[in-house]
Amino acid sequence: MSSFEIESLLHENRRFAPPAGFGEGAWIKSLEHYRELCARAEADPEGFWADLARSELHWFTPWQQVLDWQEPTARWFVGGKLNLAYNCLDRHLQTRGDKVAVLWEGEPGEVRALTYRELHAEVCRFANALKALGVGKGDVVAIYMPLVPEAAVAMLGCARIGAPHTVVFGGFSGDALRDRLIDAQARVVVTADGGWRKGAIVPLKPRVDEAVAQAPGVAHVICLKRVGQEVAMEPGRDHWWHELVASRSAECPAEAMDSEDLLFILYTSGTTGKPKGVVHTTGGYNLYTHITSKWIFDLHDEDVYWCTADVGWITGHSYVVYGPLSNGATTFMFEGAPNQPDPGRFWQLIEKHRIGIFYTAPTAIRTFIKWGDDWPARYDLSSLRLLGTVGEPINPEAWMWYHRVIGQERCPIVDTWWQTETGGIMITPLPGATITKPGSATMPFPGIVADVVDREGNSCPPNQGGYLVIRRPWPSMLRTVYRDPERYRQNYWSQVPHAYFAGDGARRDEEGYFWVMGRVDDVINVSGHRLGTMEIESALVSHPAVAEAAVVGRPDEIKGEAIVAFVTVESEVETTPQLLEELRAHVVKEIGALARPEEIRYAEALPKTRSGKIMRRLLRSLASGSDLTGDTSTLEDRSVLEKLREG
Ligand code: WT7
């Protein structure tokens, strides 16, 4: 494991107590309160989760067993029956029927507000439309949409009838969509004619057409008219959303789902190329996203809450849609880019919609810093009372800017560590209780047993870097990798004995605060999104001119990491600058714009070990322009390195 930033972080001594009075109105009132909850969970973990599951959720049928744990397989609330959409909608109708559930603004500026009653009706109509297409319990539905209310309607509609969804980020290419459709064996794709991004139309439907042509399992495509773009509609296969739902009933019974029924599959990058289908199930996921939303974002009925994530990421699943709605909150969604029409857009939205809770990513914060303090200064941000970040370690200086300029030194910041696989937030401050330190995600959520260990699983002494693990199963942990249980076991439960291996490096300080240092494997975190180097390499190599490719991350002020690729070309190919541009475009076509290499360099050969493994460590140093230190003795051919340095 490399040493990451241990040195610089060690000098971070600033501390911020919860603002005076915050704890009084908060769900978790004080450090003592937090400690009590932890002690209760420690003494009786199953009782702790069972009490919450009883008091916070509606169940059609109670469970017989809280947890059935046969490492690495967990089953939570065994035998219990519930429905996530019911918990997000129906149970609020009595008390919150006229409260806004989803508040939305499109990039061009139109606003929509759906009350709980209206959202319930929309979801039922859509669920009935799915049923009319023959979709039932267990049939996988892919959702490839812009960030519009219908994306949430589609997710909830699937959950209502027990059809697992797999949401594919609308920024991904047709090829990436195709691979996911095939792996997930999707029967239906829900999409739109397009979405708005930076003033331009994102052509979603044409990419669906490309993808579906190669994914024969897809029988139906449902297309929402969002931008009014002309699109091809294949008779029999393609249906307009508005036509399909028009005649449907606004009542659709919520299917009583088994607690362990598949809720959704969400693909995330792995180290070995093929994206992993992370599997989440119903009961544990509902409980954990509900209770973390409530306690960490301190949701109260009068709050307007905004998490800036797209529903294509786990953050969008857990903290745009399911967690907030399960709590009966008002969740705000914004379709567009933060600088459309100008870099003040987010702050204007906060002022206009009186946003109280704002949750975004360090990469966005660094971009805002670059755009300058003048933009937020033009708007009234006094509605804000709580800020959050997620996606990667936040540099202390970015944390301080967020605290000072956006939070106006009044709002607690929750730096939340978690993963697609964990389903919900694992290490985090509780805003009325925790003393925060800039750059630290602080301490585990009650009931979460996190540790920093060596390979053998021994806890590391304070301030020594090691592997971040979770020692006990928690309700929203991934259940498996879709159709690949061996990969699940291998990736998460075999690296360190009897612990969930997160794949992150971390240290814990003398007060027990966690400082996450980044991935220990070959995954690049670009703007808070994990991209597998292998996937990008495969994309490069799929171009006829490329013989071999190696991709590494280079620290980047804005994006966290930027992608640098080294390629060797086929013998007769000319190494022109035009080809480099072509290769960058090729990666975008294969994977999506997020994976566009910042830089591609030609290499005569790649540095490899004798066993043929590319020595990424050396390439990383080269890419970031730092000195080549450390061991190069395993290098097969030392002249390769010299040439790379010159090139
Ligand atoms: C990886 C998970 C979970 C939603 C967003 C990304 C990094 C995430 C933090 C944080 C330090 C963080 C980790 C993690 N990460 N949050 N607060 N501090 N690192 O989900 O794509 O599954 O990525 O993001 O490296 O393993 P994801």
XYZ file of C-alpha atoms and ligand atoms in Angstrom:
674
model
C 0.000 0.000 0.000
C 1.311 3.433 -0.804
C 1.582 6.120 1.830
C -1.113 8.478 0.435
C -1.384 11.755 2.288
C -0.718 10.623 5.818
C 1.843 13.311 6.486
C -0.197 16.320 5.533
C -3.368 15.090 7.135
C -1.621 14.457 10.417
C -1.251 18.182 10.875
C -4.955 18.858 10.685
C -5.882 20.055 14.154
C -8.919 22.196 13.542
C -12.095 21.062 15.221
C -15.696 22.205 14.912
C -18.344 21.502 17.507
C -21.988 21.302 16.408
C -23.445 24.828 16.242
C -24.969 25.931 19.533
C -28.541 24.733 19.855
C -28.398 22.423 16.832
C -28.525 19.306 18.993
C -31.692 20.327 20.812
C -33.865 20.105 17.734
C -31.940 17.225 16.184
C -32.841 13.556 16.153
C -29.474 12.730 17.701
C -28.939 15.341 20.344
C -25.443 15.010 21.685
C -22.271 13.004 21.792
C -23.675 11.146 24.802
C -26.786 10.287 22.822
C -24.604 8.958 19.969
C -22.529 6.930 22.425
C -25.662 5.456 24.025
C -26.884 4.285 20.634
C -23.493 2.759 19.856
C -23.437 0.982 23.215
C -26.940 -0.350 22.696
C -25.996 -1.640 19.218
C -22.808 -3.146 20.584
C -24.585 -4.990 23.372
C -27.395 -6.336 21.188
C -26.871 -5.683 17.486
C -29.910 -7.604 16.312
C -32.179 -6.037 18.912
C -30.924 -2.614 17.903
C -31.811 -3.078 14.221
C -35.045 -4.920 14.997
C -36.335 -2.085 17.193
C -35.636 0.413 14.428
C -37.185 -1.789 11.747
C -40.345 -2.050 13.863
C -40.640 1.607 14.763
C -39.535 3.180 11.459
C -41.028 0.977 8.726
C -44.340 -0.545 7.793
C -44.355 -4.332 7.424
C -47.150 -6.415 5.925
C -45.825 -9.450 7.777
C -43.324 -9.408 10.632
C -40.008 -11.272 10.305
C -39.163 -14.476 12.123
C -35.440 -13.934 12.396
C -33.552 -10.629 12.454
C -30.366 -11.874 10.848
C -29.268 -15.105 9.272
C -25.519 -14.795 8.792
C -23.563 -17.515 7.040
C -20.439 -15.708 5.953
C -20.462 -14.222 3.384
C -24.232 -14.480 2.985
C -26.518 -12.264 5.025
C -30.300 -12.373 5.190
C -31.996 -9.639 7.178
C -35.506 -9.721 8.640
C -36.021 -13.247 7.381
C -39.640 -13.986 6.472
C -40.691 -10.342 6.816
C -42.791 -8.819 4.044
C -42.847 -5.158 3.062
C -42.795 -2.870 0.058
C -40.346 -0.027 -0.353
C -42.701 2.057 -2.500
C -45.391 1.614 0.146
C -43.014 2.914 2.789
C -42.034 5.830 0.543
C -45.593 6.783 -0.500
C -48.720 5.121 0.839
C -47.950 5.452 4.489
C -47.504 9.219 4.146
C -50.834 9.820 2.377
C -52.821 10.301 5.574
C -50.502 12.830 7.175
C -48.563 14.277 4.234
C -50.777 13.798 1.188
C -50.502 17.458 0.181
C -46.881 17.878 1.121
C -44.434 18.143 -1.768
C -42.530 14.887 -2.195
C -40.480 15.688 -5.285
C -39.584 19.251 -6.155
C -37.793 19.542 -9.466
C -36.225 22.127 -11.699
C -35.169 21.408 -15.263
C -32.066 22.909 -16.745
C -34.085 25.355 -18.882
C -35.766 26.520 -15.668
C -39.217 24.925 -15.539
C -40.346 23.848 -12.061
C -42.528 20.921 -11.037
C -43.750 19.954 -7.609
C -45.360 16.568 -6.994
C -47.155 16.074 -3.708
C -47.111 12.692 -2.016
C -50.625 12.114 -3.343
C -49.619 13.011 -6.890
C -46.421 10.993 -6.775
C -48.351 8.018 -5.452
C -50.797 8.273 -8.371
C -48.014 8.637 -10.960
C -46.163 5.655 -9.552
C -49.304 3.528 -9.577
C -50.089 4.468 -13.182
C -46.585 3.644 -14.261
C -46.605 0.369 -12.307
C -49.871 -0.578 -14.006
C -48.338 0.274 -17.374
C -45.424 -2.052 -16.653
C -47.861 -4.785 -15.715
C -49.740 -4.241 -18.970
C -46.480 -4.977 -20.808
C -46.267 -8.243 -18.945
C -43.659 -7.104 -16.435
C -43.998 -8.838 -13.105
C -42.102 -9.721 -9.982
C -38.493 -10.568 -10.754
C -38.371 -9.067 -14.275
C -35.451 -6.662 -14.574
C -36.191 -3.142 -15.843
C -33.359 -0.866 -16.963
C -33.768 2.866 -16.413
C -31.690 5.182 -18.616
C -33.059 8.649 -18.053
C -32.254 12.276 -17.445
C -32.750 13.555 -13.901
C -36.484 14.225 -14.159
C -39.257 13.260 -11.708
C -40.192 10.351 -13.971
C -36.854 8.715 -13.171
C -37.986 8.460 -9.546
C -41.475 7.424 -10.680
C -39.945 4.604 -12.720
C -37.791 3.393 -9.819
C -40.694 3.451 -7.376
C -43.002 1.851 -9.947
C -40.595 -1.058 -10.276
C -40.271 -1.402 -6.507
C -44.059 -1.361 -6.202
C -44.547 -4.463 -8.364
C -41.321 -6.206 -7.388
C -39.504 -5.726 -10.682
C -35.825 -5.146 -9.870
C -34.438 -2.052 -11.568
C -31.014 -1.326 -12.862
C -30.452 2.379 -13.358
C -27.771 3.240 -15.898
C -26.366 6.777 -15.700
C -27.582 8.826 -18.661
C -24.021 10.007 -19.320
C -22.925 6.486 -20.195
C -22.598 5.462 -23.828
C -24.793 3.071 -25.761
C -22.100 0.394 -25.492
C -21.919 0.694 -21.719
C -25.713 0.471 -21.604
C -25.682 -2.601 -23.836
C -23.220 -4.450 -21.571
C -25.404 -3.752 -18.544
C -28.609 -4.733 -20.325
C -27.059 -8.041 -21.261
C -25.541 -8.788 -17.869
C -28.727 -7.861 -16.021
C -30.926 -9.724 -18.550
C -33.198 -6.699 -18.711
C -36.625 -7.102 -20.330
C -37.603 -3.448 -20.493
C -35.717 -0.171 -20.899
C -37.207 3.086 -19.658
C -35.689 6.129 -21.318
C -36.460 9.582 -22.725
C -36.128 11.299 -26.075
C -33.291 13.215 -24.440
C -32.256 15.313 -21.485
C -30.773 18.776 -21.062
C -27.109 19.176 -20.190
C -25.171 22.435 -20.565
C -27.753 23.810 -22.941
C -27.547 20.834 -25.289
C -29.699 17.754 -25.730
C -28.287 14.440 -24.527
C -29.515 11.919 -27.117
C -30.697 9.067 -24.934
C -33.130 7.247 -27.206
C -30.680 6.810 -30.132
C -28.204 5.212 -27.727
C -30.935 2.910 -26.440
C -31.691 1.878 -30.021
C -28.018 1.007 -30.558
C -27.811 -0.909 -27.304
C -31.081 -2.792 -27.665
C -30.119 -3.936 -31.165
C -27.456 -6.018 -29.428
C -29.417 -6.983 -26.329
C -32.080 -9.348 -27.653
C -33.614 -9.922 -24.204
C -35.166 -6.448 -24.256
C -38.783 -6.690 -25.397
C -40.026 -3.172 -24.661
C -38.728 0.370 -24.575
C -40.712 3.068 -22.784
C -39.793 6.556 -23.918
C -40.621 9.732 -22.033
C -41.092 12.881 -24.089
C -38.792 15.283 -22.305
C -37.112 17.554 -24.850
C -39.380 17.168 -27.875
C -36.627 15.722 -30.013
C -37.605 13.659 -33.043
C -36.760 10.001 -32.308
C -37.279 6.709 -34.106
C -40.018 4.559 -32.569
C -40.086 0.895 -33.423
C -43.679 -0.367 -33.607
C -44.428 -3.142 -31.134
C -41.261 -2.512 -29.159
C -41.285 1.193 -28.382
C -43.990 2.988 -26.426
C -44.439 6.616 -25.486
C -44.638 6.988 -21.715
C -47.611 9.377 -21.861
C -49.618 7.075 -24.103
C -48.827 4.026 -22.035
C -49.883 5.537 -18.687
C -52.828 7.611 -19.988
C -55.578 5.083 -19.433
C -54.088 3.364 -16.379
C -55.621 3.350 -12.955
C -54.041 5.496 -10.238
C -54.383 2.591 -7.835
C -51.989 -0.320 -7.889
C -51.567 -2.551 -4.884
C -48.027 -2.665 -3.514
C -46.691 -6.193 -3.869
C -45.812 -7.770 -0.519
C -42.118 -8.376 -1.095
C -39.972 -10.714 0.895
C -37.394 -8.798 2.882
C -34.659 -10.516 0.872
C -36.258 -10.105 -2.562
C -33.994 -8.429 -5.100
C -34.667 -4.677 -5.108
C -32.099 -3.428 -7.590
C -28.848 -4.111 -9.353
C -26.436 -1.230 -9.746
C -23.266 -1.568 -11.768
C -19.988 -0.296 -10.417
C -16.460 -0.586 -11.742
C -14.241 -3.338 -10.571
C -10.566 -3.975 -11.066
C -10.911 -6.818 -13.506
C -12.660 -5.038 -16.308
C -16.231 -6.187 -16.333
C -18.537 -3.933 -14.252
C -19.926 -5.551 -11.135
C -23.661 -5.809 -10.662
C -24.049 -4.884 -7.005
C -27.173 -6.515 -5.601
C -29.367 -4.868 -2.965
C -32.469 -6.374 -1.419
C -35.586 -4.897 0.082
C -35.925 -4.859 3.871
C -32.418 -4.122 5.060
C -31.894 -1.499 2.382
C -35.164 0.245 3.228
C -34.329 0.349 6.916
C -30.738 1.474 6.593
C -31.290 4.216 4.005
C -34.277 5.422 6.032
C -32.506 5.700 9.353
C -29.267 7.135 7.963
C -31.225 9.797 6.040
C -33.119 10.695 9.183
C -30.232 10.899 11.617
C -27.410 12.151 9.386
C -29.384 14.762 7.433
C -31.575 15.372 10.444
C -34.698 15.401 8.283
C -37.682 17.260 9.683
C -41.020 17.933 8.078
C -40.334 21.532 7.113
C -36.993 20.807 5.421
C -36.324 21.047 1.706
C -33.492 18.652 1.065
C -31.193 18.611 -1.966
C -28.735 15.873 -2.829
C -27.101 16.831 -6.127
C -26.385 13.271 -7.285
C -27.914 11.715 -10.371
C -30.151 8.694 -9.844
C -27.646 6.726 -11.925
C -25.387 6.478 -8.871
C -26.019 4.825 -5.538
C -26.155 8.259 -3.905
C -29.149 9.035 -6.092
C -30.858 5.759 -5.160
C -30.329 6.023 -1.418
C -30.309 9.781 -0.795
C -32.297 11.382 -3.623
C -35.122 8.871 -3.841
C -35.556 6.125 -1.272
C -34.135 7.454 2.002
C -35.740 10.912 1.891
C -39.116 9.675 0.618
C -39.256 6.911 3.182
C -38.979 9.723 5.737
C -41.726 11.769 4.097
C -39.289 14.540 3.193
C -39.314 16.980 0.283
C -36.505 15.935 -2.035
C -35.291 18.430 -4.612
C -33.888 17.356 -7.995
C -32.072 19.499 -10.541
C -31.622 18.171 -14.046
C -28.767 20.276 -15.301
C -25.195 21.433 -14.932
C -24.065 23.732 -12.091
C -22.843 26.367 -14.535
C -25.880 26.557 -16.759
C -26.580 29.330 -17.600
C -23.858 30.629 -15.256
C -21.754 29.419 -12.300
C -24.267 30.828 -9.837
C -27.003 28.333 -10.721
C -26.735 26.097 -7.614
C -26.800 29.071 -5.248
C -29.691 30.581 -7.125
C -31.560 27.281 -6.718
C -30.840 27.233 -2.990
C -32.196 30.756 -2.625
C -35.228 30.170 -4.821
C -36.317 26.855 -3.303
C -35.240 27.638 0.256
C -33.034 24.554 0.417
C -32.170 23.637 4.010
C -29.949 20.616 3.537
C -27.422 20.412 0.727
C -25.412 17.267 -0.071
C -22.789 17.288 -2.826
C -19.331 15.994 -3.755
C -15.809 17.308 -3.108
C -15.170 17.518 -6.836
C -18.091 19.942 -7.161
C -16.851 21.952 -4.188
C -13.395 22.298 -5.732
C -15.008 23.509 -8.946
C -17.035 26.108 -7.036
C -13.868 27.318 -5.338
C -12.294 27.790 -8.727
C -15.280 29.757 -10.028
C -14.837 32.169 -7.151
C -16.621 33.378 -4.008
C -18.513 36.041 -5.945
C -21.024 33.577 -7.301
C -22.374 32.290 -3.982
C -22.101 35.819 -2.555
C -24.816 37.043 -4.935
C -27.472 34.822 -3.403
C -29.250 34.461 -0.096
C -28.052 31.175 1.393
C -29.619 31.737 4.795
C -32.035 28.821 4.368
C -29.148 26.351 4.596
C -28.760 24.606 7.922
C -26.770 21.484 7.109
C -24.159 20.550 4.472
C -22.864 17.185 3.357
C -20.203 15.710 1.109
C -19.605 12.286 -0.402
C -17.564 10.539 -3.052
C -13.930 10.904 -2.126
C -11.773 12.340 0.608
C -12.352 16.079 0.913
C -9.202 18.135 1.271
C -9.272 20.151 4.472
C -9.023 23.418 2.553
C -12.057 22.581 0.451
C -13.880 21.622 3.656
C -12.979 25.006 5.157
C -14.236 26.856 2.085
C -17.511 24.906 2.194
C -17.845 25.716 5.880
C -17.021 29.402 5.495
C -18.494 30.439 2.140
C -21.505 28.142 1.733
C -22.260 27.250 5.353
C -21.393 30.768 6.524
C -19.882 29.161 9.608
C -23.388 28.284 10.732
C -23.954 24.838 9.210
C -22.490 21.564 10.390
C -20.815 19.520 7.632
C -21.333 15.773 7.358
C -18.486 14.132 5.431
C -20.027 10.762 4.667
C -17.977 7.699 3.750
C -19.728 4.819 2.029
C -19.878 2.846 -1.214
C -22.257 1.447 -3.795
C -21.785 -1.836 -2.006
C -22.640 -0.541 1.454
C -25.985 0.812 0.246
C -25.921 3.599 2.810
C -23.612 5.886 4.763
C -21.228 4.039 7.084
C -18.804 6.541 8.594
C -20.109 10.035 9.232
C -20.675 12.791 11.709
C -24.135 13.160 13.240
C -24.747 16.877 12.909
C -25.992 17.609 16.418
C -23.510 15.339 18.128
C -20.144 14.999 16.451
C -17.196 17.360 16.710
C -15.916 17.460 13.140
C -12.362 17.695 11.832
C -11.896 18.929 8.235
C -10.987 15.961 6.047
C -12.217 13.235 8.382
C -15.458 11.291 7.953
C -15.228 10.982 11.756
C -16.890 7.931 13.289
C -19.065 4.958 12.334
C -22.847 5.210 12.297
C -24.349 3.446 15.343
C -24.356 -0.306 14.746
C -21.510 -0.196 12.220
C -18.327 -1.902 13.344
C -15.557 -0.373 11.246
C -11.853 -0.953 11.726
C -8.469 -0.293 10.120
C -6.444 -3.478 9.838
C -3.448 -5.170 8.282
C -3.755 -8.094 5.859
C -4.190 -10.556 8.696
C -7.037 -8.565 10.135
C -5.216 -7.155 13.166
C -6.284 -3.648 14.125
C -3.639 -1.067 13.288
C -2.361 1.198 16.036
C -3.568 4.821 15.935
C -2.389 6.835 12.939
C -1.010 3.855 11.087
C -2.495 3.386 7.626
C -4.186 0.098 6.790
C -7.235 -1.419 5.153
C -10.695 -0.207 5.981
C -12.965 -3.115 6.917
C -16.408 -3.649 8.435
C -16.496 -6.441 10.967
C -20.167 -7.165 11.253
C -22.923 -7.428 8.606
C -25.246 -4.409 8.394
C -28.763 -4.263 6.935
C -27.979 -2.612 3.577
C -24.802 -4.451 2.676
C -24.666 -5.834 -0.838
C -25.911 -9.407 -0.915
C -23.849 -10.585 -3.866
C -22.502 -9.635 -7.265
C -25.276 -10.348 -9.762
C -24.822 -13.806 -11.234
C -21.287 -13.982 -9.888
C -21.274 -15.114 -6.227
C -17.647 -16.147 -6.468
C -16.610 -12.642 -7.395
C -18.576 -11.378 -4.395
C -16.784 -13.719 -2.020
C -13.403 -13.118 -3.584
C -13.649 -9.325 -3.718
C -15.173 -8.544 -0.371
C -14.802 -11.483 1.992
C -11.456 -13.097 1.257
C -8.911 -10.289 1.510
C -9.041 -9.993 5.292
C -10.330 -12.877 7.442
C -13.973 -12.547 8.564
C -14.406 -8.933 7.589
C -15.914 -6.961 4.725
C -13.034 -5.507 2.703
C -13.913 -2.041 1.423
C -10.857 -1.625 -0.791
C -9.987 1.735 0.753
C -6.907 2.711 2.696
C -7.523 4.532 5.963
C -6.090 5.418 9.323
C -7.707 6.126 12.631
C -6.360 8.885 14.850
C -5.880 8.751 18.598
C -9.478 9.857 19.147
C -10.879 7.119 16.931
C -11.625 9.388 13.957
C -11.348 7.727 10.555
C -9.323 9.367 7.784
C -10.035 7.654 4.481
C -7.084 7.874 2.113
C -8.413 6.456 -1.145
C -8.593 3.221 -3.087
C -5.954 0.594 -2.619
C -6.622 -1.024 -5.971
C -6.478 0.213 -9.518
C -9.617 2.202 -9.639
C -9.562 5.870 -10.533
C -11.881 8.239 -8.735
C -12.843 10.897 -11.279
C -15.141 13.556 -9.881
C -16.363 11.162 -7.234
C -17.039 8.350 -9.676
C -15.076 5.170 -9.525
C -13.806 4.100 -12.885
C -12.004 0.849 -13.406
C -8.700 1.285 -15.182
C -9.276 -2.024 -16.892
C -12.483 -0.864 -18.508
C -10.783 2.176 -19.990
C -7.850 0.084 -21.124
C -10.173 -2.374 -22.787
C -11.847 0.511 -24.587
C -8.501 1.799 -25.856
C -7.369 -1.597 -26.985
C -10.620 -2.102 -28.875
C -9.394 0.597 -31.290
C -7.576 -1.048 -34.230
C -4.490 1.191 -33.896
C -3.809 0.297 -30.266
C -1.742 -2.668 -29.245
C -1.624 -2.218 -25.506
C -2.825 0.321 -23.013
C -2.265 1.170 -19.390
C -4.360 3.709 -17.542
C -3.501 5.452 -14.302
C -4.807 8.312 -12.212
C -2.995 11.589 -11.724
C -3.962 13.873 -8.850
C -6.174 16.623 -10.193
C -7.197 19.735 -8.323
C -10.755 19.710 -9.604
C -11.617 16.150 -10.421
C -9.736 14.400 -7.630
C -8.033 12.234 -10.173
C -7.570 12.662 -13.908
C -7.127 9.800 -16.342
C -3.760 9.402 -18.049
C -3.317 6.617 -20.565
C -0.162 5.125 -22.019
C -0.597 3.304 -25.291
C 1.567 1.292 -27.616
C 0.403 1.182 -31.224
C 0.372 -1.523 -33.851
C 3.561 -1.599 -35.891
C 2.459 0.170 -39.065
C 0.497 2.882 -37.279
C 1.735 6.476 -37.278
C 1.860 8.156 -33.889
C 0.144 11.411 -34.808
C -1.572 13.946 -32.522
C -4.759 13.362 -34.531
C -4.763 9.721 -33.518
C -4.565 10.740 -29.859
C -7.698 12.843 -30.316
C -9.363 9.954 -32.080
C -8.509 7.643 -29.192
C -9.964 10.008 -26.624
C -13.164 10.188 -28.650
C -13.147 6.430 -28.937
C -13.097 6.003 -25.154
C -16.012 8.432 -24.866
C -17.956 6.411 -27.388
C -17.178 3.119 -25.667
C -17.706 4.151 -22.059
C -18.894 7.735 -21.820
C -17.576 11.250 -21.378
C -16.654 10.661 -17.739
C -13.939 8.242 -18.847
C -12.331 10.589 -21.380
C -8.573 10.492 -20.756
C -7.146 13.860 -19.813
C -3.984 12.846 -21.588
C -2.800 9.953 -23.739
C 0.877 9.308 -24.293
C 2.546 7.069 -26.819
C 4.943 4.512 -25.428
C 7.266 2.142 -27.205
C 6.566 -0.429 -24.533
C 4.907 -0.582 -21.149
C 6.837 -1.289 -17.964
C 6.001 -4.787 -16.810
C 7.011 -7.200 -14.141
C 8.439 -10.529 -15.104
C 5.082 -12.099 -14.529
C 3.683 -9.679 -17.099
C 1.863 -7.308 -14.755
C 1.962 -3.676 -15.769
C 3.749 -1.637 -13.109
C 1.170 1.049 -12.605
C 3.046 2.565 -9.727
C 5.784 3.669 -12.110
C 3.308 4.964 -14.635
C 1.518 6.889 -11.912
C 4.748 8.638 -10.982
C 5.448 9.436 -14.607
C 1.939 10.718 -15.160
C 2.093 13.055 -12.185
C 5.597 14.203 -13.057
C 7.042 13.044 -9.751
C 10.311 11.221 -9.260
C 10.514 7.520 -9.832
C 11.236 6.311 -6.372
C 10.806 2.908 -4.870
C 11.608 -0.509 -6.053
C 12.053 -1.084 -9.770
C 13.806 -4.397 -9.402
C 10.809 -6.400 -10.525
C 10.847 -4.535 -13.820
C 11.431 -6.851 -16.720
C 13.202 -4.420 -19.015
C 14.692 -1.304 -17.473
C 15.250 0.445 -20.801
C 11.470 0.693 -21.169
C 11.420 3.143 -18.311
C 14.156 5.323 -19.761
C 12.298 5.580 -23.029
C 9.050 6.436 -21.330
C 10.738 9.194 -19.382
C 12.217 10.693 -22.515
C 8.985 10.331 -24.488
C -15.631 4.959 -2.960
C -16.999 4.453 -3.257
C -20.928 6.269 -1.951
C -21.347 7.200 -2.926
C -20.359 7.779 -3.833
C -19.323 6.911 -4.435
C -14.724 6.886 -1.984
C -16.800 7.866 -0.930
C -15.948 9.109 0.645
C -15.616 9.987 1.724
C -13.371 9.429 1.396
C -14.901 8.442 -0.018
C -14.104 5.659 -1.371
C -15.153 4.583 -1.605
N -15.461 7.679 -0.998
N -17.094 8.731 0.051
N -16.553 10.686 2.400
N -14.313 10.114 2.064
N -13.612 8.603 0.360
O -19.697 5.565 -4.506
O -18.644 4.837 -6.642
O -19.221 3.163 -4.858
O -17.307 4.776 -4.572
O -15.629 6.385 -2.975
O -12.919 5.351 -2.045
O -14.632 3.279 -1.582
P -18.746 4.521 -5.193
